[in-house]
Short mmCIF file of C-alpha atoms in Angstrom, two decimals:
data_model
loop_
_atom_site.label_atom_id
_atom_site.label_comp_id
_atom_site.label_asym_id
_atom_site.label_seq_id
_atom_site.Cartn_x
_atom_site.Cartn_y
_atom_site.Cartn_z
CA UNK A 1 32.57 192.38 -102.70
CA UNK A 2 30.13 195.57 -102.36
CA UNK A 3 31.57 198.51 -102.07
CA UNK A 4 31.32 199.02 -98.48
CA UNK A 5 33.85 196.50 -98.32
CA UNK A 6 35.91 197.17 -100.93
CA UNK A 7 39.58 198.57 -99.21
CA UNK A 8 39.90 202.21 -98.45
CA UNK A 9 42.82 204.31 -99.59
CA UNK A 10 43.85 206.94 -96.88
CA UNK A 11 46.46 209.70 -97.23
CA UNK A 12 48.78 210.66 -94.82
CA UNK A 13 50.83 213.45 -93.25
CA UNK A 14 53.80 212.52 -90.73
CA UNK A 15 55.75 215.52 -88.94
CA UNK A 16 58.37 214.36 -86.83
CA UNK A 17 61.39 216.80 -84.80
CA UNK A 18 64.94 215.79 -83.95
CA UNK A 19 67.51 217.22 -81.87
CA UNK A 20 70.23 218.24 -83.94
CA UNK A 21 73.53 220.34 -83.40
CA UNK A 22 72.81 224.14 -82.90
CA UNK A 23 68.93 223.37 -83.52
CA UNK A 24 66.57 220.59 -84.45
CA UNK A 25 65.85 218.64 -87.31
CA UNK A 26 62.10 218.82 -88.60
CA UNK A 27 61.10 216.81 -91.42
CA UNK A 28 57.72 216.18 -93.29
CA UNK A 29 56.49 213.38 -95.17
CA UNK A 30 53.02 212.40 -96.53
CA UNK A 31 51.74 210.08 -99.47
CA UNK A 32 48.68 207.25 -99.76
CA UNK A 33 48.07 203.87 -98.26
CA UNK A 34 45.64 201.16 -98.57
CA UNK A 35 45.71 199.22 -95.18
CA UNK A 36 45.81 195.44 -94.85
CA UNK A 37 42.92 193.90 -94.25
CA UNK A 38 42.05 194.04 -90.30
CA UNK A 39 44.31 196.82 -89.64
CA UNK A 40 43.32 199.22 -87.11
CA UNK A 41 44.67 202.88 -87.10
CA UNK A 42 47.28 201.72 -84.51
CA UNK A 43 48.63 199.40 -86.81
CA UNK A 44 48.74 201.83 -89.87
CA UNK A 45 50.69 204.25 -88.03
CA UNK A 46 52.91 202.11 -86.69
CA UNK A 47 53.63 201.05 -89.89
CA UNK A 48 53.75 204.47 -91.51
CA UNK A 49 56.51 205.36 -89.25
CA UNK A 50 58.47 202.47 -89.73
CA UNK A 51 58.60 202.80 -93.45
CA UNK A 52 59.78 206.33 -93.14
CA UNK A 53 62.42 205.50 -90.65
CA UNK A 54 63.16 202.72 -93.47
CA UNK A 55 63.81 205.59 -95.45
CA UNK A 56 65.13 208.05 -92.95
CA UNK A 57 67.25 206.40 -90.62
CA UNK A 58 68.49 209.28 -88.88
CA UNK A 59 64.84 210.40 -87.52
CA UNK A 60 64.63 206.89 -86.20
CA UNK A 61 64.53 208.26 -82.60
CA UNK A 62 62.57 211.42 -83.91
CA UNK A 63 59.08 212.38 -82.20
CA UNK A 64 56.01 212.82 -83.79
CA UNK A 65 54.75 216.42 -83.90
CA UNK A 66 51.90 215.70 -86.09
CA UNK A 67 49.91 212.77 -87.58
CA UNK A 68 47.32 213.00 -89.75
CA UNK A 69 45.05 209.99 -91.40
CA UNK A 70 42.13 210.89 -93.80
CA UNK A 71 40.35 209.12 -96.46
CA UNK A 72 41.81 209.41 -99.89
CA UNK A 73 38.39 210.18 -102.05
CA UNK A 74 36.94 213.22 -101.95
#
């Protein structure tokens, strides 16, 4: 495998909002990622968000204010 095809980590940044009593929930999360193989940015997102409504249940139904996905290295 050269390196051009060796698998990329990304980091990521995930803001979501919630309607909450008397105000709104906002909640950030971010961390690192290597995608599956064939994966487009779709599919990392979408899996992204369902890992942190894994771990958030309550912001299942929250939207996304901001997304961010960036190459790890420097």
């Amino acid at each position: 495998m050269t390196t051009a095809e060796q698998p990329r980590e990304y980091h990521f940044v995930l803001t979501v909002q919630k309607p909450a009593s008397g105000g709104c929930i906002v909640a950030d999360w971010s961390g690192y990622l290597t995608p599956e193989p064939g994966w487009t940015r779709h599919d990392t997102y979408q899996a992204i968000r369902a890992e942190h409504v894994k771990q958030n249940p309550t912001l299942a139904h929250a939207g996304v204010l901001f997304f961010s996905l960036e190459p790890n290295q420097l």
